[in-house]
Structures are given as structure tokens and as C-alpha cells.
Amino acid sequence: IIIVVVVVDDVVIVITVIVVVFRGRRCCPCYHHHHHHHHHHHHHHHHFHHRRRRRRYINAFNKNVDGRSLVEQDCKEGEKERNTERKKEKEKEIEKQGEIKQEKRKKERKKRKRKRERKGKEREKERKRKGKKERERARKKERKKERKKEREKERKKEKRKERERKSEKERKKEKRRERKRRKRKNENEK
């Protein structure tokens, strides 16, 4: 309990300020350094600690009673605010990162799409070219076949002609022979 005596216009006003010594005091700078490393045991001289703690708290309060220090308006609140700030910052950061990632992904997708399209076009071209080649080849083959057939026909014709010629010759020969024979016969009969 702190008693603050204020004199206003010759009237003495005694203000009693009750400071609640609350538990979450670890954040308060005044005993930070000294206390936090063994606060979880030594329960036996708890009282003494408590008293000292309270005294420190009060002293800190008394040092500058200008509203700034209710030990820095209970740095817990400040801590909270800072935390929320930090959280917000983090969230913003994350959001930004997310957006960047999304952008990246979009770009990647576009790239992939373009690549796919290009590949598709190339494949199409290739297919057309191949098709052309194939058709060319087929045409050549056909032509070859045709030519072969033609040649075969020609050869057959030639052969037939040859045969016919031969048979002509043979017939002529035969005729000649016949004539000769007849002549001879006639000669003999004479």
C-alpha cells in the first residue's frame, strides 16, 4: 500500500494507492536479472522473497510517480502488445511470402504451359514432316513397283516376240528343207 500525499491549494489530500502485487511479474525489469534463475524452488524463504519483491516493486514505483511507472504500466501489457505486433508482422510477412510463392507458381505454370505448347507444335511439325517423308517413300515404292511391272511386261513381250521370231525362222527353215527334200525326191524320181 502506498500513501501519496498531494497538496492542492492548501488542502491536503491523502491518496491511498493499493498496488496489487501480481504473479506475472517476471517481465518486470527490476528483478529480472536477479530472480529468474532460481524461482522454481526454495519454497522455504518464499516470504522473504515476496517481501523483498514487493519492496522493489514499490520502490520502482516511487522513483518516478508520473504515471509512467506502474512498473512501466505493467510491462505485461507492453509485452502483449509487442507480441501481437510481432504476430501481425509475421502474418504480413507470411502473406507476402505466400503471394510471392503464388506468383512464382503462376509463372512456373505459364512457363510449363508455353513449353508444352511449343513441344506440341514441334511434335506436330515433326509428325507432318514424317508424314511427308513417309508419303514420299510410299510414292517412291509405288513408282518402283510400277516400273518393275512395266519392265516385266516389256520382258515378256520381248520373249514372246523372240519366240515368235524363232518359230518364224524355224518354219521358214522347215519350208526350205521341205522344198529341198521335194526337189531331191523329184530328182530321184526322174
XYZ file of C-alpha atoms in Angstrom:
190
model
C 0.000 0.000 0.000
C 1.409 3.334 -0.987
C 0.224 6.527 0.549
C 0.723 9.520 -1.684
C 0.244 12.896 -0.084
C -0.664 15.654 -2.509
C -1.065 19.298 -1.536
C -3.502 21.162 -3.776
C -4.454 24.773 -2.847
C -3.593 24.291 0.849
C -5.833 21.239 1.001
C -4.007 18.119 1.924
C -5.362 15.177 0.026
C -4.168 11.768 1.077
C -4.488 9.287 -1.721
C -4.070 5.657 -0.861
C -2.985 3.643 -3.840
C -3.187 -0.070 -3.469
C -0.808 -1.788 -5.801
C -1.744 -5.357 -6.418
C 1.397 -7.373 -6.457
C 0.511 -9.809 -9.171
C 2.131 -13.055 -10.096
C 3.197 -12.459 -13.690
C 5.903 -10.093 -12.583
C 8.751 -11.927 -14.260
C 8.643 -9.474 -17.128
C 9.345 -6.514 -14.881
C 12.862 -5.272 -15.467
C 13.586 -4.622 -11.829
C 14.160 -8.170 -10.686
C 14.560 -9.813 -13.979
C 18.281 -10.306 -13.771
C 18.408 -11.409 -10.212
C 15.462 -13.632 -9.748
C 14.512 -15.662 -12.720
C 17.186 -18.277 -12.470
C 16.003 -19.860 -9.268
C 12.374 -19.043 -8.957
C 11.175 -22.583 -9.273
C 12.413 -23.936 -5.935
C 13.471 -22.719 -2.437
C 9.925 -22.513 -1.236
C 11.014 -22.129 2.417
C 12.045 -18.489 2.322
C 9.310 -17.592 -0.033
C 8.014 -14.896 2.321
C 11.227 -13.068 2.473
C 11.460 -13.094 -1.282
C 7.991 -11.883 -1.561
C 8.576 -9.006 0.797
C 11.703 -8.001 -0.993
C 9.971 -8.302 -4.291
C 7.139 -6.120 -3.132
C 9.562 -3.578 -1.758
C 11.382 -3.454 -5.055
C 8.159 -3.068 -6.905
C 7.097 -0.232 -4.628
C 10.483 1.426 -4.810
C 10.432 1.264 -8.552
C 7.006 2.805 -8.412
C 8.080 5.554 -6.051
C 11.102 6.531 -8.052
C 9.001 8.304 -10.644
C 5.407 8.795 -9.764
C 4.454 10.403 -13.013
C 2.151 7.715 -14.274
C 4.808 6.242 -16.485
C 5.824 3.680 -13.987
C 3.274 1.342 -12.637
C 6.392 -0.516 -13.277
C 6.191 0.594 -16.847
C 2.430 0.149 -16.851
C 2.879 -3.493 -16.146
C 5.216 -4.472 -18.852
C 2.978 -7.474 -19.315
C 0.621 -5.327 -21.362
C 3.536 -3.962 -23.315
C 4.749 -7.497 -23.863
C 1.297 -8.475 -25.088
C 1.140 -5.554 -27.454
C 4.608 -6.276 -28.745
C 3.650 -9.875 -29.235
C 0.530 -9.001 -31.182
C 2.582 -6.554 -33.240
C 5.131 -9.242 -33.912
C 2.398 -11.686 -34.809
C 0.855 -9.205 -37.219
C 4.233 -8.521 -38.766
C 4.838 -12.233 -39.134
C 1.422 -12.768 -40.657
C 2.040 -9.954 -43.118
C 5.417 -11.447 -43.934
C 3.842 -14.856 -44.425
C 1.106 -13.362 -46.585
C 3.717 -11.582 -48.672
C 5.717 -14.781 -48.956
C 2.550 -16.608 -49.924
C 1.805 -14.036 -52.613
C 5.354 -14.254 -53.901
C 5.095 -18.029 -53.928
C 1.779 -17.845 -55.742
C 3.288 -15.504 -58.300
C 6.222 -17.856 -58.727
C 3.890 -20.795 -59.117
C 1.822 -18.883 -61.666
C 4.943 -18.025 -63.636
C 6.139 -21.620 -63.443
C 2.763 -22.845 -64.651
C 2.814 -20.382 -67.541
C 6.343 -21.437 -68.429
C 5.374 -25.093 -68.355
C 2.290 -24.391 -70.471
C 4.354 -22.497 -73.017
C 6.905 -25.301 -73.083
C 4.158 -27.854 -73.545
C 2.625 -25.838 -76.362
C 5.990 -25.390 -78.036
C 6.702 -29.085 -77.716
C 3.263 -29.876 -79.086
C 3.837 -27.616 -82.070
C 7.257 -29.115 -82.657
C 5.803 -32.592 -82.435
C 3.087 -31.595 -84.875
C 5.699 -30.260 -87.289
C 7.767 -33.395 -86.823
C 4.727 -35.538 -87.483
C 3.879 -33.580 -90.601
C 7.458 -33.829 -91.779
C 7.499 -37.519 -91.023
C 4.165 -37.920 -92.752
C 5.541 -36.140 -95.790
C 8.615 -38.350 -95.745
C 6.504 -41.438 -95.329
C 4.253 -40.401 -98.172
C 7.285 -39.658 -100.316
C 8.704 -43.056 -99.506
C 5.409 -44.761 -100.246
C 5.166 -42.924 -103.550
C 8.699 -43.943 -104.463
C 7.930 -47.542 -103.596
C 4.803 -47.433 -105.710
C 6.736 -45.960 -108.613
C 9.379 -48.637 -108.247
C 6.729 -51.331 -108.276
C 5.099 -49.793 -111.313
C 8.411 -49.634 -113.114
C 9.162 -53.224 -112.226
C 5.804 -54.314 -113.548
C 6.401 -52.349 -116.717
C 9.809 -53.945 -117.118
C 8.343 -57.384 -116.553
C 5.715 -56.744 -119.208
C 8.349 -55.498 -121.601
C 10.495 -58.556 -120.980
C 7.564 -60.882 -121.544
C 6.707 -59.096 -124.759
C 10.298 -59.363 -125.862
C 10.356 -63.056 -125.064
C 7.161 -63.657 -126.946
C 8.471 -61.751 -129.930
C 11.689 -63.698 -129.677
C 9.791 -66.949 -129.616
C 7.627 -65.886 -132.489
C 10.658 -64.856 -134.491
C 12.327 -68.136 -133.724
C 9.287 -70.088 -134.737
C 9.093 -67.999 -137.907
C 12.662 -68.848 -138.694
C 12.069 -72.458 -137.850
C 9.030 -72.569 -140.105
C 10.928 -70.940 -142.886
C 13.774 -73.381 -142.404
C 11.327 -76.231 -142.340
C 9.718 -74.964 -145.527
C 13.094 -74.666 -147.141
C 14.006 -78.147 -146.035
C 10.709 -79.443 -147.310
C 11.291 -77.821 -150.632
C 14.777 -79.238 -150.841
C 13.512 -82.667 -149.954
C 10.821 -82.468 -152.544
C 13.301 -81.292 -155.091
C 15.548 -84.201 -154.248
C 12.637 -86.579 -154.442
C 11.705 -85.241 -157.764
C 15.274 -85.506 -158.913
C 15.398 -89.088 -157.694
C 12.135 -89.958 -159.419
C 13.465 -88.555 -162.603
